[in-house]
Amino acid sequence: MNLSSSDELSLGRWAREWRGPMLRFALLHIQPREEAEDAVQDALAAMLGADPATLGQTDLKRYLFGILKHKITDRLRGKYRPEVGYSEAFADELDNVLFNDRGHWVAGMAPTVWRTPEEQLLTDQFFAVVDICMQKLPSKTARVFSMKELLECEADEVCATLGLSKADYWQCMSRARKQIQLCLHQNWFEGMTP
């Protein structure tokens, strides 16, 4: 492939701009940091090796993160070692804070009605808050949620890759959704003006 010097400069600038977000995403799934950096470098190298005509007809961010998802999934399939089970004490504590004895939301803890979520989902600020909320999740919960929702893996694949039972998978997904919803309520929607 022969890139012109302006194409190379543009791709290089773009790669530098997105390296940080890609690394944060990779670190959710891959440890140590060097392994995550290798996955990011592999994805960037694949982008630089792509046909310029193809790159000109695609959303570069989506293309690059799509490559990264595959690099991460390949590494997880080959190297992941199962972790110690989910902390039941933490899960019970979270449920006690969010719900009463009858399973209803505790006063003031239920999320408010979200106004025009399609518009809010399109903003970079919203995704920055989502990223912060995901960083606050316990590592196992974050991996399960991210594999399902961001890497778009099926539940069976997540369970097989991470060595989880179906019950543990669903428990992690439920708690991740609750925590992210609560975090978004506190850090995004609560601050929005009507």
PDB file of C-alpha atoms in Angstrom:
ATOM      1  CA  MET A   1       0.000   0.000   0.000  1.00  0.00           C
ATOM      2  CA  ASN A   2       1.313   3.429  -0.899  1.00  0.00           C
ATOM      3  CA  LEU A   3       0.003   6.230   1.275  1.00  0.00           C
ATOM      4  CA  SER A   4       0.715   9.812   0.375  1.00  0.00           C
ATOM      5  CA  SER A   5       2.514  11.864   3.020  1.00  0.00           C
ATOM      6  CA  SER A   6      -0.706  13.773   3.849  1.00  0.00           C
ATOM      7  CA  ASP A   7      -2.593  10.473   4.305  1.00  0.00           C
ATOM      8  CA  GLU A   8       0.171   9.202   6.606  1.00  0.00           C
ATOM      9  CA  LEU A   9       0.111  12.421   8.666  1.00  0.00           C
ATOM     10  CA  SER A  10      -3.677  12.307   8.955  1.00  0.00           C
ATOM     11  CA  LEU A  11      -3.716   8.640  10.037  1.00  0.00           C
ATOM     12  CA  GLY A  12      -0.836   9.234  12.444  1.00  0.00           C
ATOM     13  CA  ARG A  13      -2.616  12.186  14.057  1.00  0.00           C
ATOM     14  CA  TRP A  14      -5.831  10.223  14.269  1.00  0.00           C
ATOM     15  CA  ALA A  15      -4.051   7.210  15.830  1.00  0.00           C
ATOM     16  CA  ARG A  16      -2.422   9.451  18.490  1.00  0.00           C
ATOM     17  CA  GLU A  17      -5.804  10.990  19.300  1.00  0.00           C
ATOM     18  CA  TRP A  18      -7.540   7.652  19.865  1.00  0.00           C
ATOM     19  CA  ARG A  19      -4.692   5.668  21.476  1.00  0.00           C
ATOM     20  CA  GLY A  20      -5.681   6.750  25.030  1.00  0.00           C
ATOM     21  CA  PRO A  21      -9.359   5.773  24.788  1.00  0.00           C
ATOM     22  CA  MET A  22      -8.384   2.508  23.101  1.00  0.00           C
ATOM     23  CA  LEU A  23      -5.907   1.700  25.871  1.00  0.00           C
ATOM     24  CA  ARG A  24      -8.493   2.398  28.593  1.00  0.00           C
ATOM     25  CA  PHE A  25     -10.911   0.092  26.793  1.00  0.00           C
ATOM     26  CA  ALA A  26      -8.282  -2.647  26.416  1.00  0.00           C
ATOM     27  CA  LEU A  27      -7.277  -2.377  30.092  1.00  0.00           C
ATOM     28  CA  LEU A  28     -10.817  -3.349  31.094  1.00  0.00           C
ATOM     29  CA  HIS A  29     -10.132  -6.773  29.627  1.00  0.00           C
ATOM     30  CA  ILE A  30      -6.424  -7.399  29.460  1.00  0.00           C
ATOM     31  CA  GLN A  31      -3.786  -7.296  32.159  1.00  0.00           C
ATOM     32  CA  PRO A  32      -0.915  -6.569  32.542  1.00  0.00           C
ATOM     33  CA  ARG A  33      -0.788  -3.148  30.908  1.00  0.00           C
ATOM     34  CA  GLU A  34       1.817  -4.327  28.410  1.00  0.00           C
ATOM     35  CA  GLU A  35      -0.642  -6.897  27.016  1.00  0.00           C
ATOM     36  CA  ALA A  36      -3.298  -4.192  26.606  1.00  0.00           C
ATOM     37  CA  GLU A  37      -0.782  -1.905  24.903  1.00  0.00           C
ATOM     38  CA  ASP A  38       0.162  -4.735  22.530  1.00  0.00           C
ATOM     39  CA  ALA A  39      -3.508  -5.191  21.551  1.00  0.00           C
ATOM     40  CA  VAL A  40      -3.813  -1.451  20.885  1.00  0.00           C
ATOM     41  CA  GLN A  41      -0.611  -1.435  18.843  1.00  0.00           C
ATOM     42  CA  ASP A  42      -1.850  -4.420  16.812  1.00  0.00           C
ATOM     43  CA  ALA A  43      -5.104  -2.578  16.068  1.00  0.00           C
ATOM     44  CA  LEU A  44      -3.260   0.616  15.071  1.00  0.00           C
ATOM     45  CA  ALA A  45      -0.883  -1.360  12.855  1.00  0.00           C
ATOM     46  CA  ALA A  46      -3.838  -3.034  11.157  1.00  0.00           C
ATOM     47  CA  MET A  47      -5.386   0.377  10.470  1.00  0.00           C
ATOM     48  CA  LEU A  48      -2.130   1.683   9.009  1.00  0.00           C
ATOM     49  CA  GLY A  49      -1.912  -1.421   6.836  1.00  0.00           C
ATOM     50  CA  ALA A  50      -5.436  -1.040   5.462  1.00  0.00           C
ATOM     51  CA  ASP A  51      -6.268   0.056   1.933  1.00  0.00           C
ATOM     52  CA  PRO A  52      -6.656   3.887   1.845  1.00  0.00           C
ATOM     53  CA  ALA A  53      -9.739   3.554  -0.359  1.00  0.00           C
ATOM     54  CA  THR A  54     -11.399   1.387   2.295  1.00  0.00           C
ATOM     55  CA  LEU A  55     -10.463   3.815   5.071  1.00  0.00           C
ATOM     56  CA  GLY A  56     -11.868   6.726   3.090  1.00  0.00           C
ATOM     57  CA  GLN A  57     -15.281   5.062   2.919  1.00  0.00           C
ATOM     58  CA  THR A  58     -15.639   4.113   6.593  1.00  0.00           C
ATOM     59  CA  ASP A  59     -15.982   5.666  10.030  1.00  0.00           C
ATOM     60  CA  LEU A  60     -12.372   5.424  11.240  1.00  0.00           C
ATOM     61  CA  LYS A  61     -13.307   5.297  14.939  1.00  0.00           C
ATOM     62  CA  ARG A  62     -15.737   2.417  14.407  1.00  0.00           C
ATOM     63  CA  TYR A  63     -13.249   0.641  12.142  1.00  0.00           C
ATOM     64  CA  LEU A  64     -10.402   0.983  14.642  1.00  0.00           C
ATOM     65  CA  PHE A  65     -12.426  -0.056  17.680  1.00  0.00           C
ATOM     66  CA  GLY A  66     -13.811  -2.992  15.685  1.00  0.00           C
ATOM     67  CA  ILE A  67     -10.268  -4.203  15.073  1.00  0.00           C
ATOM     68  CA  LEU A  68      -9.422  -3.661  18.748  1.00  0.00           C
ATOM     69  CA  LYS A  69     -12.460  -5.703  19.833  1.00  0.00           C
ATOM     70  CA  HIS A  70     -11.234  -8.629  17.759  1.00  0.00           C
ATOM     71  CA  LYS A  71      -7.672  -8.313  19.085  1.00  0.00           C
ATOM     72  CA  ILE A  72      -8.968  -8.293  22.674  1.00  0.00           C
ATOM     73  CA  THR A  73     -11.329 -11.221  22.101  1.00  0.00           C
ATOM     74  CA  ASP A  74      -8.518 -13.273  20.533  1.00  0.00           C
ATOM     75  CA  ARG A  75      -6.234 -12.575  23.492  1.00  0.00           C
ATOM     76  CA  LEU A  76      -8.961 -13.400  26.017  1.00  0.00           C
ATOM     77  CA  ARG A  77      -9.742 -16.688  24.353  1.00  0.00           C
ATOM     78  CA  GLY A  78      -6.099 -17.677  24.434  1.00  0.00           C
ATOM     79  CA  LYS A  79      -4.885 -16.382  27.773  1.00  0.00           C
ATOM     80  CA  TYR A  80      -7.632 -15.683  30.275  1.00  0.00           C
ATOM     81  CA  ARG A  81      -7.366 -17.375  33.663  1.00  0.00           C
ATOM     82  CA  PRO A  82     -10.595 -17.597  35.725  1.00  0.00           C
ATOM     83  CA  GLU A  83     -10.798 -15.285  38.736  1.00  0.00           C
ATOM     84  CA  VAL A  84     -12.066 -15.829  42.243  1.00  0.00           C
ATOM     85  CA  GLY A  85     -15.885 -15.670  42.368  1.00  0.00           C
ATOM     86  CA  TYR A  86     -17.913 -12.484  42.647  1.00  0.00           C
ATOM     87  CA  SER A  87     -17.979 -10.890  46.100  1.00  0.00           C
ATOM     88  CA  GLU A  88     -21.394 -11.649  47.560  1.00  0.00           C
ATOM     89  CA  ALA A  89     -20.817  -9.170  50.397  1.00  0.00           C
ATOM     90  CA  PHE A  90     -20.450  -6.298  47.906  1.00  0.00           C
ATOM     91  CA  ALA A  91     -23.489  -7.424  45.939  1.00  0.00           C
ATOM     92  CA  ASP A  92     -25.678  -7.626  49.048  1.00  0.00           C
ATOM     93  CA  GLU A  93     -24.436  -4.224  50.205  1.00  0.00           C
ATOM     94  CA  LEU A  94     -25.351  -2.651  46.855  1.00  0.00           C
ATOM     95  CA  ASP A  95     -28.807  -4.263  46.885  1.00  0.00           C
ATOM     96  CA  ASN A  96     -29.406  -3.007  50.443  1.00  0.00           C
ATOM     97  CA  VAL A  97     -28.551   0.537  49.385  1.00  0.00           C
ATOM     98  CA  LEU A  98     -30.736   0.513  46.256  1.00  0.00           C
ATOM     99  CA  PHE A  99     -33.754  -1.604  47.307  1.00  0.00           C
ATOM    100  CA  ASN A 100     -35.962  -2.075  50.385  1.00  0.00           C
ATOM    101  CA  ASP A 101     -36.981  -5.428  51.920  1.00  0.00           C
ATOM    102  CA  ARG A 102     -39.831  -5.788  49.419  1.00  0.00           C
ATOM    103  CA  GLY A 103     -37.549  -5.288  46.416  1.00  0.00           C
ATOM    104  CA  HIS A 104     -38.712  -1.761  45.611  1.00  0.00           C
ATOM    105  CA  TRP A 105     -36.393   1.194  45.008  1.00  0.00           C
ATOM    106  CA  VAL A 106     -35.395   3.045  48.182  1.00  0.00           C
ATOM    107  CA  ALA A 107     -36.736   6.625  48.169  1.00  0.00           C
ATOM    108  CA  GLY A 108     -34.412   8.876  46.194  1.00  0.00           C
ATOM    109  CA  MET A 109     -32.455   5.993  44.642  1.00  0.00           C
ATOM    110  CA  ALA A 110     -34.681   5.187  41.679  1.00  0.00           C
ATOM    111  CA  PRO A 111     -33.486   6.746  38.426  1.00  0.00           C
ATOM    112  CA  THR A 112     -35.514   9.610  37.081  1.00  0.00           C
ATOM    113  CA  VAL A 113     -37.169   9.507  33.675  1.00  0.00           C
ATOM    114  CA  TRP A 114     -34.528  10.036  31.014  1.00  0.00           C
ATOM    115  CA  ARG A 115     -35.348  12.847  28.618  1.00  0.00           C
ATOM    116  CA  THR A 116     -34.536  12.364  24.935  1.00  0.00           C
ATOM    117  CA  PRO A 117     -31.927   9.634  25.450  1.00  0.00           C
ATOM    118  CA  GLU A 118     -31.211   9.413  21.693  1.00  0.00           C
ATOM    119  CA  GLU A 119     -29.915  12.987  21.692  1.00  0.00           C
ATOM    120  CA  GLN A 120     -27.874  12.531  24.862  1.00  0.00           C
ATOM    121  CA  LEU A 121     -26.314   9.283  23.646  1.00  0.00           C
ATOM    122  CA  LEU A 122     -24.829  11.147  20.696  1.00  0.00           C
ATOM    123  CA  THR A 123     -22.693  13.484  22.780  1.00  0.00           C
ATOM    124  CA  ASP A 124     -19.057  12.860  23.575  1.00  0.00           C
ATOM    125  CA  GLN A 125     -19.637  14.113  27.106  1.00  0.00           C
ATOM    126  CA  PHE A 126     -22.144  11.355  27.766  1.00  0.00           C
ATOM    127  CA  PHE A 127     -19.695   8.696  26.617  1.00  0.00           C
ATOM    128  CA  ALA A 128     -16.996  10.211  28.813  1.00  0.00           C
ATOM    129  CA  VAL A 129     -19.318   9.788  31.814  1.00  0.00           C
ATOM    130  CA  VAL A 130     -20.127   6.211  30.754  1.00  0.00           C
ATOM    131  CA  ASP A 131     -16.378   5.522  30.590  1.00  0.00           C
ATOM    132  CA  ILE A 132     -15.925   6.901  34.112  1.00  0.00           C
ATOM    133  CA  CYS A 133     -18.860   4.815  35.377  1.00  0.00           C
ATOM    134  CA  MET A 134     -17.383   1.654  33.821  1.00  0.00           C
ATOM    135  CA  GLN A 135     -14.014   2.389  35.445  1.00  0.00           C
ATOM    136  CA  LYS A 136     -15.779   2.353  38.848  1.00  0.00           C
ATOM    137  CA  LEU A 137     -17.129  -1.187  38.363  1.00  0.00           C
ATOM    138  CA  PRO A 138     -15.312  -4.116  40.003  1.00  0.00           C
ATOM    139  CA  SER A 139     -12.940  -5.651  37.458  1.00  0.00           C
ATOM    140  CA  LYS A 140     -14.887  -8.889  36.963  1.00  0.00           C
ATOM    141  CA  THR A 141     -18.188  -7.063  36.554  1.00  0.00           C
ATOM    142  CA  ALA A 142     -16.608  -4.603  34.116  1.00  0.00           C
ATOM    143  CA  ARG A 143     -15.173  -7.432  32.014  1.00  0.00           C
ATOM    144  CA  VAL A 144     -18.477  -9.287  31.828  1.00  0.00           C
ATOM    145  CA  PHE A 145     -20.469  -6.146  30.961  1.00  0.00           C
ATOM    146  CA  SER A 146     -17.922  -4.886  28.445  1.00  0.00           C
ATOM    147  CA  MET A 147     -17.601  -8.244  26.681  1.00  0.00           C
ATOM    148  CA  LYS A 148     -21.377  -8.448  26.314  1.00  0.00           C
ATOM    149  CA  GLU A 149     -22.239  -4.833  25.535  1.00  0.00           C
ATOM    150  CA  LEU A 150     -19.074  -3.425  23.929  1.00  0.00           C
ATOM    151  CA  LEU A 151     -17.409  -6.471  22.381  1.00  0.00           C
ATOM    152  CA  GLU A 152     -20.855  -7.862  21.494  1.00  0.00           C
ATOM    153  CA  CYS A 153     -20.038 -11.405  22.634  1.00  0.00           C
ATOM    154  CA  GLU A 154     -22.903 -13.818  23.256  1.00  0.00           C
ATOM    155  CA  ALA A 155     -23.600 -14.881  26.854  1.00  0.00           C
ATOM    156  CA  ASP A 156     -22.280 -18.412  26.223  1.00  0.00           C
ATOM    157  CA  GLU A 157     -19.009 -17.029  24.859  1.00  0.00           C
ATOM    158  CA  VAL A 158     -18.586 -14.687  27.843  1.00  0.00           C
ATOM    159  CA  CYS A 159     -19.214 -17.587  30.244  1.00  0.00           C
ATOM    160  CA  ALA A 160     -16.793 -19.891  28.415  1.00  0.00           C
ATOM    161  CA  THR A 161     -14.076 -17.240  28.095  1.00  0.00           C
ATOM    162  CA  LEU A 162     -14.256 -16.074  31.705  1.00  0.00           C
ATOM    163  CA  GLY A 163     -15.094 -19.452  33.240  1.00  0.00           C
ATOM    164  CA  LEU A 164     -18.458 -18.309  34.644  1.00  0.00           C
ATOM    165  CA  SER A 165     -21.690 -20.118  35.346  1.00  0.00           C
ATOM    166  CA  LYS A 166     -24.835 -18.695  33.720  1.00  0.00           C
ATOM    167  CA  ALA A 167     -26.054 -17.561  37.168  1.00  0.00           C
ATOM    168  CA  ASP A 168     -22.799 -15.700  37.841  1.00  0.00           C
ATOM    169  CA  TYR A 169     -22.951 -14.112  34.371  1.00  0.00           C
ATOM    170  CA  TRP A 170     -26.495 -12.823  34.865  1.00  0.00           C
ATOM    171  CA  GLN A 171     -25.659 -11.616  38.357  1.00  0.00           C
ATOM    172  CA  CYS A 172     -22.691  -9.635  37.036  1.00  0.00           C
ATOM    173  CA  MET A 173     -24.763  -8.162  34.188  1.00  0.00           C
ATOM    174  CA  SER A 174     -27.584  -7.169  36.533  1.00  0.00           C
ATOM    175  CA  ARG A 175     -25.246  -5.507  38.997  1.00  0.00           C
ATOM    176  CA  ALA A 176     -23.269  -3.763  36.246  1.00  0.00           C
ATOM    177  CA  ARG A 177     -26.450  -2.306  34.779  1.00  0.00           C
ATOM    178  CA  LYS A 178     -27.638  -1.155  38.214  1.00  0.00           C
ATOM    179  CA  GLN A 179     -24.299   0.463  39.030  1.00  0.00           C
ATOM    180  CA  ILE A 180     -23.929   2.148  35.645  1.00  0.00           C
ATOM    181  CA  GLN A 181     -27.527   3.362  35.770  1.00  0.00           C
ATOM    182  CA  LEU A 182     -27.016   4.776  39.267  1.00  0.00           C
ATOM    183  CA  CYS A 183     -23.696   6.366  38.279  1.00  0.00           C
ATOM    184  CA  LEU A 184     -25.249   7.935  35.171  1.00  0.00           C
ATOM    185  CA  HIS A 185     -28.180   9.186  37.218  1.00  0.00           C
ATOM    186  CA  GLN A 186     -25.851  10.837  39.727  1.00  0.00           C
ATOM    187  CA  ASN A 187     -23.238  12.138  37.311  1.00  0.00           C
ATOM    188  CA  TRP A 188     -25.174  12.911  34.141  1.00  0.00           C
ATOM    189  CA  PHE A 189     -28.966  12.971  34.222  1.00  0.00           C
ATOM    190  CA  GLU A 190     -29.315  14.615  37.613  1.00  0.00           C
ATOM    191  CA  GLY A 191     -27.298  17.576  36.358  1.00  0.00           C
ATOM    192  CA  MET A 192     -29.311  17.991  33.151  1.00  0.00           C
ATOM    193  CA  THR A 193     -31.705  20.926  33.004  1.00  0.00           C
ATOM    194  CA  PRO A 194     -35.332  20.212  32.040  1.00  0.00           C
TER     195      PRO A 194
END
